[in-house]
Short mmCIF file of C-alpha atoms in Angstrom, two decimals:
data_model
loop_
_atom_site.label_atom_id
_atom_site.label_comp_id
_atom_site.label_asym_id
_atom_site.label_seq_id
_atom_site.Cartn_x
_atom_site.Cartn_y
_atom_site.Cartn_z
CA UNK M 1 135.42 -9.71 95.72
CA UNK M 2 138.85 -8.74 94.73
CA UNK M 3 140.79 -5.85 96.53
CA UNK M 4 144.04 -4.76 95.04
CA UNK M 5 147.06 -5.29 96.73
CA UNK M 6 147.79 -1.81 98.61
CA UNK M 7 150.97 0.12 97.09
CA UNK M 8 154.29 0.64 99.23
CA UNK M 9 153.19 3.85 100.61
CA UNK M 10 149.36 2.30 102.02
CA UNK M 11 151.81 -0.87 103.11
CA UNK M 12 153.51 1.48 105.07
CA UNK M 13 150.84 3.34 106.54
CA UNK M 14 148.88 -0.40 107.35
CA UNK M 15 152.88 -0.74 109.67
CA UNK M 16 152.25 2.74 110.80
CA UNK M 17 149.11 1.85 112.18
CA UNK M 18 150.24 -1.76 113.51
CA UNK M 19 153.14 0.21 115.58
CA UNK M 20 155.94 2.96 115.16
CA UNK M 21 158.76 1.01 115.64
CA UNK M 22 158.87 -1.37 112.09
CA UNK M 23 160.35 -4.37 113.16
CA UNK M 24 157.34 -4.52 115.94
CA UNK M 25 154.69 -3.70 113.04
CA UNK M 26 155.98 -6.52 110.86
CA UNK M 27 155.05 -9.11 114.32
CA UNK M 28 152.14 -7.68 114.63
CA UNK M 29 151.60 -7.66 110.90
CA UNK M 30 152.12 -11.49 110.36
CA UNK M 31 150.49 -12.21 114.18
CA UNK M 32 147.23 -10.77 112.34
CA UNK M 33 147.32 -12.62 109.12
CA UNK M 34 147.82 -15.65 111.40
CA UNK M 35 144.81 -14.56 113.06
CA UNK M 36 143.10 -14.62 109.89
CA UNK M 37 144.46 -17.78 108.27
CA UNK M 38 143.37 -19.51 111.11
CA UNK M 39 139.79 -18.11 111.53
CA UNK M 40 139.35 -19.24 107.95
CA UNK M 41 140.96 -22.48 108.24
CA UNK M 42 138.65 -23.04 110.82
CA UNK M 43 135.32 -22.78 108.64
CA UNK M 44 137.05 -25.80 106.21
CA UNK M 45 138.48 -22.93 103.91
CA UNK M 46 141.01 -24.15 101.13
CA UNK M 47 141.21 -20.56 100.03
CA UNK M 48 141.96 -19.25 103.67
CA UNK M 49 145.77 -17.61 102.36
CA UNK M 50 143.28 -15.81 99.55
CA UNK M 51 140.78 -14.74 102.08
CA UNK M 52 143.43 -13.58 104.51
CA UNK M 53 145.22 -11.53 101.79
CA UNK M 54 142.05 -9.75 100.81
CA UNK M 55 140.89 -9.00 104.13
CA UNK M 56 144.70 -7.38 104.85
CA UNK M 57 143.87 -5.79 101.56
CA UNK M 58 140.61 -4.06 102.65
CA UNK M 59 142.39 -2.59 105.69
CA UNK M 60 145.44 -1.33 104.65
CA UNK M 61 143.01 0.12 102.23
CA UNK M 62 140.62 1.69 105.10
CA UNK M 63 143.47 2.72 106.68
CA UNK M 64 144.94 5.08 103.81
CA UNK M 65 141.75 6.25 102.79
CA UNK M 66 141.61 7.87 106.76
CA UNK M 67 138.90 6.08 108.09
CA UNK M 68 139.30 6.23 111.62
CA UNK M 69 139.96 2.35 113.64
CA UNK M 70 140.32 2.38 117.39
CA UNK M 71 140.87 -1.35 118.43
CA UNK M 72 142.80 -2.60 114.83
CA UNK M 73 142.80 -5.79 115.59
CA UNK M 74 138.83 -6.06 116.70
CA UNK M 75 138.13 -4.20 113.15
CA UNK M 76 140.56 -6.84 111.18
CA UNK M 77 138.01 -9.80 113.07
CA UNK M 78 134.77 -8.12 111.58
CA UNK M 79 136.62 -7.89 108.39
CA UNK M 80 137.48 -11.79 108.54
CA UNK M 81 133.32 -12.18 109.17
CA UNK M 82 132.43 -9.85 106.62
CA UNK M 83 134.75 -11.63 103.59
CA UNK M 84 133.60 -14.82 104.59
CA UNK M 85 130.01 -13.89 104.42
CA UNK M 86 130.64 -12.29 101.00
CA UNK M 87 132.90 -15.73 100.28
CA UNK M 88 129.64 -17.96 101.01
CA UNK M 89 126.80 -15.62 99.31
CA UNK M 90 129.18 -16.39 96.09
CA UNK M 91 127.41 -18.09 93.41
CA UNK M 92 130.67 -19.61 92.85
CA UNK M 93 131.89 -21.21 95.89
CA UNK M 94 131.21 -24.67 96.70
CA UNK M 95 131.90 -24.63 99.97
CA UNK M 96 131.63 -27.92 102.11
CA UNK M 97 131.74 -27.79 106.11
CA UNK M 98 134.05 -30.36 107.59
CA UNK M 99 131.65 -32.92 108.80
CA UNK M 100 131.03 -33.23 105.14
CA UNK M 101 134.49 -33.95 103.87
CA UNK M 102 135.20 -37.53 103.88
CA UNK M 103 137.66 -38.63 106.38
CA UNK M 104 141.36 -38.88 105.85
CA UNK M 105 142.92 -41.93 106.64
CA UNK M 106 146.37 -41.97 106.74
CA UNK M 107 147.95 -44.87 104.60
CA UNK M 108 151.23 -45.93 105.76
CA UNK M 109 153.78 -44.99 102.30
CA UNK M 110 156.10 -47.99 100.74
CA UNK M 111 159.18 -48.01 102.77
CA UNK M 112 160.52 -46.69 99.71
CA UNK M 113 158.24 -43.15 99.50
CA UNK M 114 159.03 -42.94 103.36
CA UNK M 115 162.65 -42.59 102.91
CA UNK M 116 162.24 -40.08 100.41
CA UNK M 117 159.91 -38.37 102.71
CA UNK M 118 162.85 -38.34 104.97
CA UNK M 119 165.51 -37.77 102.77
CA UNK M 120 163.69 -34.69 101.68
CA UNK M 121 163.03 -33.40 105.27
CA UNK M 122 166.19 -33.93 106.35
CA UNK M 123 167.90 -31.69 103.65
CA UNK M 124 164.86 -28.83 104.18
CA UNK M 125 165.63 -28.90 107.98
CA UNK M 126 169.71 -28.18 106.92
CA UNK M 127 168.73 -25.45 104.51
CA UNK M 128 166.87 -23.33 107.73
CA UNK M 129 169.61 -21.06 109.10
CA UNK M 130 170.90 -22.20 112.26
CA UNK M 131 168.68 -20.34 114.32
CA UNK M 132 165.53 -21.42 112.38
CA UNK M 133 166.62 -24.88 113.15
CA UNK M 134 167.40 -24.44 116.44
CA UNK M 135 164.05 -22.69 117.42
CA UNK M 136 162.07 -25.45 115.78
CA UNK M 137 164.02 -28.67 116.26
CA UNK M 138 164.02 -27.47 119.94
CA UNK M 139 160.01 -26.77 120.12
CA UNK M 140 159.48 -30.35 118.48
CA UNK M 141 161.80 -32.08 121.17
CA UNK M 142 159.54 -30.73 124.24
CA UNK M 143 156.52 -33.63 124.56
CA UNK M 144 157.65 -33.59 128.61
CA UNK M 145 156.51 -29.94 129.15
CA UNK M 146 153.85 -28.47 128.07
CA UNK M 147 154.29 -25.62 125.24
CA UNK M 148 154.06 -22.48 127.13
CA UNK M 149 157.34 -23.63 128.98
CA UNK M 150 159.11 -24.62 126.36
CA UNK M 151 158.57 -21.69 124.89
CA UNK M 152 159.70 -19.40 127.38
CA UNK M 153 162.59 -21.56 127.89
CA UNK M 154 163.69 -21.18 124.61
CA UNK M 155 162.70 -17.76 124.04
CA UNK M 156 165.07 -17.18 126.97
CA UNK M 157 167.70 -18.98 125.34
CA UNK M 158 167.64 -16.28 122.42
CA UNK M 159 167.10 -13.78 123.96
CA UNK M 160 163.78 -12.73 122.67
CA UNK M 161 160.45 -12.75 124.16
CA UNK M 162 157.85 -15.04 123.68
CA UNK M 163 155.89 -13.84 121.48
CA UNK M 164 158.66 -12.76 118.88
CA UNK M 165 159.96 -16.54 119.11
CA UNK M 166 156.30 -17.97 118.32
CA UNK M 167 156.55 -15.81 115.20
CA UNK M 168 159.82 -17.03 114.19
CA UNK M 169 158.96 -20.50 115.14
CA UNK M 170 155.98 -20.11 112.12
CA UNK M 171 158.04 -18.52 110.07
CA UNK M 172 160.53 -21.19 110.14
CA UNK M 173 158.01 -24.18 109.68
CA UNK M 174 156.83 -22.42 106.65
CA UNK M 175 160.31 -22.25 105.35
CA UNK M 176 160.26 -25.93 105.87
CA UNK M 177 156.92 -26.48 104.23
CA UNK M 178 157.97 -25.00 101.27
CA UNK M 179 161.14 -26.16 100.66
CA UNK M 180 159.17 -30.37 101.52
CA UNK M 181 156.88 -29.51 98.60
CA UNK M 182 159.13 -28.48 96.33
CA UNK M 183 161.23 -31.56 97.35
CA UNK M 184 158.75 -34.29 96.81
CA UNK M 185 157.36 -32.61 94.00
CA UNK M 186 160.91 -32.73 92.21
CA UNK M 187 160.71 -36.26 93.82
CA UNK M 188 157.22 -37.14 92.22
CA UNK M 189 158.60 -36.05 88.56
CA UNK M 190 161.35 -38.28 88.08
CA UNK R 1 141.34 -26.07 136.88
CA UNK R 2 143.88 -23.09 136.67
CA UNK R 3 143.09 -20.48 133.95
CA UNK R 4 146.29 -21.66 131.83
CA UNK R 5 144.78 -25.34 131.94
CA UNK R 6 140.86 -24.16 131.41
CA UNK R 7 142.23 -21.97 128.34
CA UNK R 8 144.42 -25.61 126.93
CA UNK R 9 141.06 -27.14 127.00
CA UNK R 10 139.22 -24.78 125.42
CA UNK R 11 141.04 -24.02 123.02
CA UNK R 12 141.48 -27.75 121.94
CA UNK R 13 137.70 -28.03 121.78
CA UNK R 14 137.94 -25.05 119.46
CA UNK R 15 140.34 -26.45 117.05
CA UNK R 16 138.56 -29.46 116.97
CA UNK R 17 135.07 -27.96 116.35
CA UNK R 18 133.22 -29.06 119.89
CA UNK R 19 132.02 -25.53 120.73
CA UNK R 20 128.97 -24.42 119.99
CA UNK R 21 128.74 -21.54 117.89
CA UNK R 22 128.47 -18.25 120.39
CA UNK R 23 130.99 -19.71 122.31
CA UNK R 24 133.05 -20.33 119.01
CA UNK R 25 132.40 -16.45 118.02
CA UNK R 26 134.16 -15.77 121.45
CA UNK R 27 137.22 -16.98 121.31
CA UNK R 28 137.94 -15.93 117.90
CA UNK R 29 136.79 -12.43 119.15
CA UNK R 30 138.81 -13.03 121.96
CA UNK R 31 142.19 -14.40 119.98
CA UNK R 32 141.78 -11.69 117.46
CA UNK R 33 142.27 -9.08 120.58
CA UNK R 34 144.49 -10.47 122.86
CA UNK R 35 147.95 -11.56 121.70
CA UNK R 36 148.62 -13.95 124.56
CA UNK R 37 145.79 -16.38 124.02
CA UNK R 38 146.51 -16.37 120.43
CA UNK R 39 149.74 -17.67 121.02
CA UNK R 40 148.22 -19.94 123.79
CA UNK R 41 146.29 -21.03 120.27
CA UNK R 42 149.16 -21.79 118.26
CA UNK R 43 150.52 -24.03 121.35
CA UNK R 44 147.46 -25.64 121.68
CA UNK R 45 147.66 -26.81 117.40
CA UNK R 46 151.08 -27.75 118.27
CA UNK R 47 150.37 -29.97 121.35
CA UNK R 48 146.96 -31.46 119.28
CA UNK R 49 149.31 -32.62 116.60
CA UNK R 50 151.72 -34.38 119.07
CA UNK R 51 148.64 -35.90 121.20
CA UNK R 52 147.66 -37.33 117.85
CA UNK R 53 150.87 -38.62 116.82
CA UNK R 54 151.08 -40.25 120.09
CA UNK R 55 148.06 -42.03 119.61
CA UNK R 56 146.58 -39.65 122.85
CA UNK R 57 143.45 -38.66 121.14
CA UNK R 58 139.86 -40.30 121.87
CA UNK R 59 138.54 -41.99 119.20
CA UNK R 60 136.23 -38.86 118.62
CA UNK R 61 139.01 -36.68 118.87
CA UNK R 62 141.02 -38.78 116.59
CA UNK R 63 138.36 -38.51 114.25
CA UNK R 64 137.53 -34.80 114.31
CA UNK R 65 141.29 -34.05 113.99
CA UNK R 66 141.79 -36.22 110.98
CA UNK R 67 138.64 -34.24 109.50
CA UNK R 68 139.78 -30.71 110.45
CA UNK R 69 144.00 -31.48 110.30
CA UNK R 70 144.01 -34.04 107.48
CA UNK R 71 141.93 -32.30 104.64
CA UNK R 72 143.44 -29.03 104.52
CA UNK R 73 147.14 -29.64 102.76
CA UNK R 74 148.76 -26.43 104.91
CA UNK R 75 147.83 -28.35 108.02
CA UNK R 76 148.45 -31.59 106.73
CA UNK R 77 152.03 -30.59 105.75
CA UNK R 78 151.92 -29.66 109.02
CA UNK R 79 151.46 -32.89 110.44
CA UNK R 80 153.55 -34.80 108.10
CA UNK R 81 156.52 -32.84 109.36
CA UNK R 82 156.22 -33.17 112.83
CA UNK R 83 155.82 -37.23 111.94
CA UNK R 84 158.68 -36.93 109.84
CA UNK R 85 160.81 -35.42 112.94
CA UNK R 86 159.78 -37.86 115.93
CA UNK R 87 160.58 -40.69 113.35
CA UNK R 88 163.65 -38.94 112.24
CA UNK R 89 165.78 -39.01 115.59
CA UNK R 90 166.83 -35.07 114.62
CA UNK R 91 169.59 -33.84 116.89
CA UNK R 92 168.82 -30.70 118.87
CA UNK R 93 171.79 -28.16 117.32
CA UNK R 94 173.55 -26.21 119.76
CA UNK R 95 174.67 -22.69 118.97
CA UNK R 96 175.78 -20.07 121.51
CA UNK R 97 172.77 -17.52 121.65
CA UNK R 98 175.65 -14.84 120.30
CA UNK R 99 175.67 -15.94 117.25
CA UNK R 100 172.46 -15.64 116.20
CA UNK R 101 170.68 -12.70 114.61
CA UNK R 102 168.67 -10.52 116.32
CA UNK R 103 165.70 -10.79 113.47
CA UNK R 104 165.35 -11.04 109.99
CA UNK R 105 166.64 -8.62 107.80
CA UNK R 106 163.69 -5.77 107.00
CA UNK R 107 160.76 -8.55 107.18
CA UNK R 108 157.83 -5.87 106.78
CA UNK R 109 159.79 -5.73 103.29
CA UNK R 110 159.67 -9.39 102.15
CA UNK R 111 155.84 -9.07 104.10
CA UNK R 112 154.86 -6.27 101.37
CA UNK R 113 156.43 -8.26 98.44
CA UNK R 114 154.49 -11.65 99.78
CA UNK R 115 151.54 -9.60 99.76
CA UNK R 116 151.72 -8.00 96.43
CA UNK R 117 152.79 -11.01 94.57
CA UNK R 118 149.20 -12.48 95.86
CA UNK R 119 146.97 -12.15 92.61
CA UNK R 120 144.49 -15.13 93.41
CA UNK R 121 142.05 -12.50 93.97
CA UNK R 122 142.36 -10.33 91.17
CA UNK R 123 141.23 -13.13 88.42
CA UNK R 124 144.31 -14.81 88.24
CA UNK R 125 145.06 -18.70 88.94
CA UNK R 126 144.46 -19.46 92.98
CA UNK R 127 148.21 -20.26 92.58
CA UNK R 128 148.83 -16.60 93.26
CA UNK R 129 151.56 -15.95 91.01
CA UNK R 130 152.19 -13.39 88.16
CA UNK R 131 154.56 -14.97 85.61
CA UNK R 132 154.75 -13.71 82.45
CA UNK R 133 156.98 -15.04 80.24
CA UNK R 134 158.08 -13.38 76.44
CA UNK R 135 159.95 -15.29 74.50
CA UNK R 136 161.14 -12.78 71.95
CA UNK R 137 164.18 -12.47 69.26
CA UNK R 138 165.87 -9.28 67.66
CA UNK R 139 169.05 -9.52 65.80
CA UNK R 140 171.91 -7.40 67.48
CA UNK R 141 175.00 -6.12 65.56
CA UNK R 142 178.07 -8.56 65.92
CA UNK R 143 180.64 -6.82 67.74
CA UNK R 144 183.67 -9.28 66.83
CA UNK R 145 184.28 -12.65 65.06
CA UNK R 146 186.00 -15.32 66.74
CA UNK R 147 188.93 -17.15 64.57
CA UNK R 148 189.28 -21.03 65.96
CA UNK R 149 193.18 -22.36 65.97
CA UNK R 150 191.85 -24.02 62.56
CA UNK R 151 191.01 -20.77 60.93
CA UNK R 152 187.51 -21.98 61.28
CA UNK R 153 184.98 -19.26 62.37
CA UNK R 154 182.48 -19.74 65.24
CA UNK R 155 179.14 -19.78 64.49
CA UNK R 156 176.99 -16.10 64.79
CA UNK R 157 175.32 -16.23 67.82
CA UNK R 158 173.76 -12.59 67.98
CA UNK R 159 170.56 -13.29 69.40
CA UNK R 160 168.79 -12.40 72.59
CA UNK R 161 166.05 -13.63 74.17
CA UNK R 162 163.97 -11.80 76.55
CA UNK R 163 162.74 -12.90 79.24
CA UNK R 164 160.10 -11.00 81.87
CA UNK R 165 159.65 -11.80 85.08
CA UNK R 166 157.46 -11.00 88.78
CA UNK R 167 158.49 -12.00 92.25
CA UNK R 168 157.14 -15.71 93.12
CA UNK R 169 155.89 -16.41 96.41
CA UNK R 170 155.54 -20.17 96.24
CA UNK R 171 157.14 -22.23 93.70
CA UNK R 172 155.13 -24.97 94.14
CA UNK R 173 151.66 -23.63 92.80
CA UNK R 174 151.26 -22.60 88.97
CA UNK R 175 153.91 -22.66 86.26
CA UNK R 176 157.48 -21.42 86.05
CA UNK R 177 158.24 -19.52 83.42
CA UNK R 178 160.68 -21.52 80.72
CA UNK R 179 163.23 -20.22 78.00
CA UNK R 180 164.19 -22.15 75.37
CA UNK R 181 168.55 -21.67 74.63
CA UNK R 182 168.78 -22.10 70.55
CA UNK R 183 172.17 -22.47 69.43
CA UNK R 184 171.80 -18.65 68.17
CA UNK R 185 171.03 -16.82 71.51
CA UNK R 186 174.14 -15.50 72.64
CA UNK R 187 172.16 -14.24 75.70
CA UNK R 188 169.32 -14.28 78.17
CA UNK R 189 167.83 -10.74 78.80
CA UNK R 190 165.86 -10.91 82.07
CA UNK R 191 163.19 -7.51 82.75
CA UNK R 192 162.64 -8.05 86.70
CA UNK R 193 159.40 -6.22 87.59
CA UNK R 194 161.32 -4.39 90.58
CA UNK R 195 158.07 -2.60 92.35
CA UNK R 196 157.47 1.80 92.39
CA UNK R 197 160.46 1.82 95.22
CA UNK R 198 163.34 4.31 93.61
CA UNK R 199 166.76 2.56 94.81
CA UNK R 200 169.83 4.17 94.39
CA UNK R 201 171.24 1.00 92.80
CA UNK R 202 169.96 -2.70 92.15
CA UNK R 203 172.22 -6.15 92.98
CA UNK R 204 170.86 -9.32 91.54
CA UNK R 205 172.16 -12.78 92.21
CA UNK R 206 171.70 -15.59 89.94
CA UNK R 207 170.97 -19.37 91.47
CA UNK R 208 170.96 -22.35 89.94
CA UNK R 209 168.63 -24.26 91.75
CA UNK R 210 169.24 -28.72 92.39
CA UNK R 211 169.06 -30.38 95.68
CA UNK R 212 170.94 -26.84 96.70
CA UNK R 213 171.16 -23.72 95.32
CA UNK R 214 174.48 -22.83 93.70
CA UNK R 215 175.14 -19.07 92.97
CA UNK R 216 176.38 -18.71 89.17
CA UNK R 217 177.06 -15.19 89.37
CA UNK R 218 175.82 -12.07 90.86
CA UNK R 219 176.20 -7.75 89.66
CA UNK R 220 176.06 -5.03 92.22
CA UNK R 221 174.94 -2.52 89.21
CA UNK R 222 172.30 -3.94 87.21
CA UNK R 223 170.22 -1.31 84.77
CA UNK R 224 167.10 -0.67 85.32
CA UNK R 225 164.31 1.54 83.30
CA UNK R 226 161.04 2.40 83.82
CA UNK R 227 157.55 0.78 82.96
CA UNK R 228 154.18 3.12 81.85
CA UNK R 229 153.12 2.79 85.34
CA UNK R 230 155.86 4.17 86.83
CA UNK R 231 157.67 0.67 88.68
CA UNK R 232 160.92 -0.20 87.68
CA UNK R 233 162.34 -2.66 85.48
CA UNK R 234 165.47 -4.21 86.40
CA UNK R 235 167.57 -5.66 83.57
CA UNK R 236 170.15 -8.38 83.34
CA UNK R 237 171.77 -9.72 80.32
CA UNK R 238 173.19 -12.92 80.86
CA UNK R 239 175.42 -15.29 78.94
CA UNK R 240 173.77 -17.65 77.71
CA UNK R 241 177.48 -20.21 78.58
CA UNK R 242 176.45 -19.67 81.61
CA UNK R 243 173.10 -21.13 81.81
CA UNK R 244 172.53 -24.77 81.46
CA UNK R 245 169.54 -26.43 81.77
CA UNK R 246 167.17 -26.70 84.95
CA UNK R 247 165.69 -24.27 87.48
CA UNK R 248 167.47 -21.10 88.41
CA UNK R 249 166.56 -18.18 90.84
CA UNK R 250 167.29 -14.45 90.81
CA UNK R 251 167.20 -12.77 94.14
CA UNK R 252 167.16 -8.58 93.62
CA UNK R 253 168.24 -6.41 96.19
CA UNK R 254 167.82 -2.54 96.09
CA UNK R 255 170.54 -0.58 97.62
CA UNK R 256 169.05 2.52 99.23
CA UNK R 257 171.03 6.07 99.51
CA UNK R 258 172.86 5.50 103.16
CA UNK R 259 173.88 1.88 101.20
CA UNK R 260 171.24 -0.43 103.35
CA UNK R 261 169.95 -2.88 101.43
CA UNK R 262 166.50 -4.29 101.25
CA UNK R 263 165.56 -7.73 99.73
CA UNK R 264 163.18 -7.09 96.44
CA UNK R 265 162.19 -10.10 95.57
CA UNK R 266 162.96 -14.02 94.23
CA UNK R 267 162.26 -14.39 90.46
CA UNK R 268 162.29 -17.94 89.17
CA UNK R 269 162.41 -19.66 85.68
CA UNK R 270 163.72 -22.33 84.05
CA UNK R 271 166.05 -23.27 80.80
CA UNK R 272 165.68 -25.62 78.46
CA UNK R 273 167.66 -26.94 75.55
CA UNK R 274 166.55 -26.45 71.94
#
């Protein structure tokens, strides 16, 4: 079960598809693979970016080859049930549900480790831009209102709507995940 | 119960595995076709992770998050984060809404390079990333000997090492490609696996990367030629006085023919003394 990656010009048709105006395909681009990581993530997947990718794959790949999709985002949840069927019916997966996993305790890190943890999340959080920090230092600070008002609050702020912030908002966190890993990971090697 | 309220609570029961399976099946149908409630979704992870920070869970709860939240490392990142900021005391930032950017520059662009730089499905590591490194030597004519104040001449360095590299999407999983700098490589030739797009013109700059990245130089006219397939190879020669040890980063741009530029990609390896 391996699609290729689609080329520039089946990329482009996948926007196309998404909406005309680019900028608006790319949301609606990264809403669906959020769409997809999470139905995967769901089901105790630790391959859910793979499974995402190749379901994104097998559209963009529909799409190009003219088959004809009326409700895009209804087709790209079938896909997500067909690649996880295919996913489980692989001889190689060992797939275990959740209630099988053992549970995760957290264990309180040497004060030591926990500055570092800091240290390092301090210094990812200055290397967002300014408006990456904004939007997500704001979104943390909101446990007196529930989410949907913060949001719009916020998205208000900007200057963008709702759903465009949300986006960002991910995007941003990701940013930050990266950059954390790649901290402590430096950290871990010395 | 108002509908915003009923969809908070069902939502939460979904991310914590407490619906039974048709009713499962329909919200994901259901957050798969309407934007709203999948957004409603993402709040409802969000608020989950504070409840549980706050010690607001039921024991079950607690439980079933730890199992769902805890076990995957995207979502435990996740939740080490948000830990890390209520413990942190972070400052909200102010900045006048002016002077931010309306979006990020060309994202379906870096969306399309993300995506192609995924592999994990094609046989290669579940890191996702294509490095490939060549370490290769050829001899190149001396163009001019150095004379030292003591009439002493300075060693031949006339070597080149080449170096080829794909975008990275996550530096964290797999290995970065290394060089090795011998005392006879006068340079560092990097081949940049630049994609089928035709620019007009390609701009590369070079990072060393610490606790911050530091730019060590940058060329708005690097060469380029082309592969068997057809994608482009951008090529950049680089001193090898210029490189010391550790991580560095090349970020290509491609300068289209009305002069916009779009961001290519983020290549990544790393020096090492002989």
């Amino acid at each position: 079960m391996s699609t290729p990656p689609p080329t520039q010009e089946v990329f482009d048709k996948l926007l196309l598809y998404l909406a005309p105006d680019r900028e608006r395909a790319g949301e609606e681009y990264e809403l669906l693979r959020l769409r997809l990581l999470t139905y995967f993530r769901s089901r105790a997947c630790l391959c859910a970016e793979e499974l995402a990718d190749e379901a994104l794959n097998r559209l963009a790949q529909k799409i190009a080859d003219g088959e004809p999709i009326r409700e895009i985002t209804r087709y790209c949840y079938g896909l997500a049930h067909w690649v996880w069927m295919e996913y489980l019916r692989d001889p190689k997966t060992k797939h275990t549900s959740f209630d099988e996993l053992p549970l995760m305790t957290v264990i309180m890190p040497d004060p030591l480790l926990l500055q570092e943890r800091m240290d390092c999340f301090k210094r990812c959080l200055k290397r967002l831009t300014a408006e990456e920090r904004l939007m997500i230092v704001s979104y943390w600070d909101h446990d007196q209102q529930s989410d949907s008002t913060a949001r719009r609050e916020i998205a208000e702020r900007m200057g963008i709507s709702p759903t465009a912030l949300r986006i960002r908002i991910s995007r941003g966190k990701n940013k930050l995940k990266e950059c954390y890993s790649n901290c402590m990971e430096k950290g871990q090697k010395r | 119960m108002n509908e915003l309220s009923y969809n908070s609570d069902l939502l939460k029961r979904y991310l914590l595995g407490r619906l039974p399976p048709d009713q499962q099946d329909s919200v994901e149908e259901k957050f798969f076709t309407e934007n709203d409630l999948f957004i409603e979704l993402l709040d409802a992870e969000d608020q989950l992770i504070c409840d549980y920070l706050s010690d607001r869970l039921s024991a079950v709860d607690r439980e079933r998050f730890e199992r769902r939240f805890l076990t995957l490392p995207d979502r435990r990142n996740e939740v080490e984060l948000a830990r890390l900021f209520r413990a942190g005391n972070i400052e909200q930032p102010s900045i006048e809404p002016a002077t931010m950017r309306a979006s990020a520059p060309d994202r379906p662009r870096q969306l399309f390079a993300a995506l192609r730089a995924n592999l994990a499905l094609t046989g290669a590591s579940a890191a996702a990333l294509i490095l490939i490194a060549v370490a290769g030597l050829w001899l190149v004519s001396r163009q001019s000997t150095e004379l030292g104040d003591y009439g002493v001449t300075a060693p031949e360095r006339s070597a080149v090492i080449t170096l080829e590299l794909a975008p990275v999407l996550d530096r964290s999983e797999g290995a970065t490609p290394r060089v090795v700098k011998t005392a006879r490589a006068r340079a560092i030739g990097l081949k940049l696996a630049a994609g089928p797009t035709a620019f007009l013109n390609y701009r590369g700059s070079l990072q060393r990367l610490e606790v911050e990245a530091v730019e060590v130089m940058t060329s708005d006219a690097l060469k380029w030629e082309q592969s068997n397939s057809g994608d482009r190879i951008v090529t950049w020669e680089i001193s090898t006085d210029k490189l010391l040890s550790g991580n560095y980063q090349v970020k290509l741009e491609g300068v289209n023919a009305d002069y916009s530029i779009e961001g290519i990609g983020a290549y990544h390896f790393k020096v090492v003394e002989e």
